[in-house]
Short mmCIF file of C-alpha atoms in Angstrom, two decimals:
data_model
loop_
_atom_site.label_atom_id
_atom_site.label_comp_id
_atom_site.label_asym_id
_atom_site.label_seq_id
_atom_site.Cartn_x
_atom_site.Cartn_y
_atom_site.Cartn_z
CA MET A 1 52.49 -109.14 -59.95
CA ASN A 2 52.79 -112.85 -58.99
CA ASP A 3 54.70 -112.67 -55.77
CA GLU A 4 53.04 -112.40 -52.38
CA ILE A 5 54.19 -109.51 -50.22
CA THR A 6 53.95 -109.81 -46.39
CA ALA A 7 54.54 -107.60 -43.43
CA THR A 8 54.01 -108.10 -39.75
CA VAL A 9 52.99 -105.27 -37.51
CA GLY A 10 52.36 -106.19 -33.89
CA HIS A 11 49.87 -109.08 -33.79
CA GLN A 12 48.82 -108.57 -37.36
CA LEU A 13 50.05 -110.18 -40.57
CA TYR A 14 49.52 -108.36 -43.85
CA SER A 15 49.54 -110.15 -47.02
CA PHE A 16 49.09 -108.94 -50.72
CA ASP A 17 49.14 -111.07 -53.76
CA GLY A 18 48.47 -108.49 -56.37
CA ARG A 19 44.70 -108.65 -56.15
CA ILE A 20 43.66 -109.36 -52.53
CA LEU A 21 44.95 -107.61 -49.40
CA GLU A 22 44.49 -109.66 -46.31
CA ILE A 23 44.98 -108.56 -42.76
CA PHE A 24 45.29 -111.46 -40.21
CA GLY A 25 44.82 -110.84 -36.53
CA ASN A 26 42.09 -110.52 -33.99
CA HIS A 27 39.69 -109.37 -36.74
CA PRO A 28 40.77 -110.73 -40.00
CA LYS A 29 39.86 -108.76 -43.12
CA ARG A 30 40.04 -109.21 -46.91
CA PHE A 31 39.86 -106.61 -49.51
CA HIS A 32 39.92 -106.96 -53.33
CA ILE A 33 41.57 -103.99 -55.11
CA ARG A 34 38.68 -103.53 -57.56
CA HIS A 35 36.43 -102.59 -54.52
CA MET A 36 38.71 -100.59 -52.33
CA ARG A 37 40.38 -97.34 -51.99
CA LEU A 38 43.54 -96.96 -49.80
CA SER A 39 44.95 -93.78 -48.45
CA VAL A 40 48.10 -93.32 -46.44
CA THR A 41 48.59 -90.06 -44.49
CA GLY A 42 51.52 -89.08 -42.24
CA PRO A 43 53.63 -88.62 -40.57
CA ASP A 44 52.04 -86.09 -38.32
CA ARG A 45 54.07 -83.95 -35.87
CA LYS A 46 54.26 -86.98 -33.41
CA GLY A 47 55.41 -89.41 -36.22
CA ARG A 48 52.15 -91.24 -36.56
CA TRP A 49 50.76 -92.59 -39.79
CA ILE A 50 47.13 -93.25 -40.58
CA VAL A 51 46.00 -95.93 -43.12
CA GLU A 52 42.34 -95.80 -44.36
CA ILE A 53 40.69 -98.49 -46.52
CA ASP A 54 37.39 -97.75 -47.90
CA ALA A 55 35.64 -100.83 -49.38
CA VAL A 56 32.07 -101.73 -50.18
CA GLY A 57 30.10 -101.48 -46.98
CA THR A 58 33.05 -100.82 -44.76
CA ARG A 59 35.75 -98.35 -43.66
CA VAL A 60 38.96 -99.33 -41.75
CA THR A 61 41.21 -96.75 -40.09
CA MET A 62 44.49 -98.20 -38.86
CA PRO A 63 46.82 -95.60 -36.77
CA TYR A 64 50.45 -96.66 -36.56
CA THR A 65 53.18 -95.25 -34.34
CA ALA A 66 56.54 -94.20 -35.90
CA VAL A 67 58.02 -97.51 -34.65
CA GLU A 68 55.17 -99.63 -36.00
CA TRP A 69 55.51 -97.87 -39.39
CA GLU A 70 59.03 -98.96 -39.57
CA ALA A 71 58.09 -102.65 -39.56
CA PRO A 72 59.97 -104.40 -42.43
CA GLY A 73 57.89 -104.43 -45.59
CA LEU A 74 54.81 -102.48 -44.37
CA ALA A 75 55.34 -99.34 -46.51
CA ALA A 76 56.41 -101.44 -49.58
CA LEU A 77 53.22 -103.57 -49.21
CA LEU A 78 50.95 -100.61 -49.03
CA GLU A 79 52.76 -98.98 -52.07
CA ALA A 80 52.17 -102.15 -53.99
CA VAL A 81 48.47 -102.17 -53.20
CA GLN A 82 48.18 -98.44 -54.21
CA ALA A 83 50.01 -99.18 -57.41
CA ALA A 84 47.75 -102.17 -58.18
CA ILE A 85 44.67 -100.00 -57.55
CA ALA A 86 46.09 -97.15 -59.65
CA GLN A 87 46.79 -99.70 -62.58
CA LEU A 88 43.11 -100.58 -62.60
CA ALA A 89 42.20 -97.02 -63.04
CA GLU A 90 44.16 -96.71 -66.13
#
């Protein structure tokens, strides 16, 4: 993957370049795919989604409403991250 994928949800900008997931906002974060696990669950009965990132020394849980989840590019970005992580495991 050579192209950067971005998505904006509220005040956060997500960027993935094939190796590094960056989340810019009040508390910026960077995760390398070799050192993270990503899980996406949802929707629950109220339409909410939960994204969890487990990385060395940290765990980030991000809940999204149904409206936030529909932000252009968010689901595709997270799918690309999951695919990159899975490719490393092969």
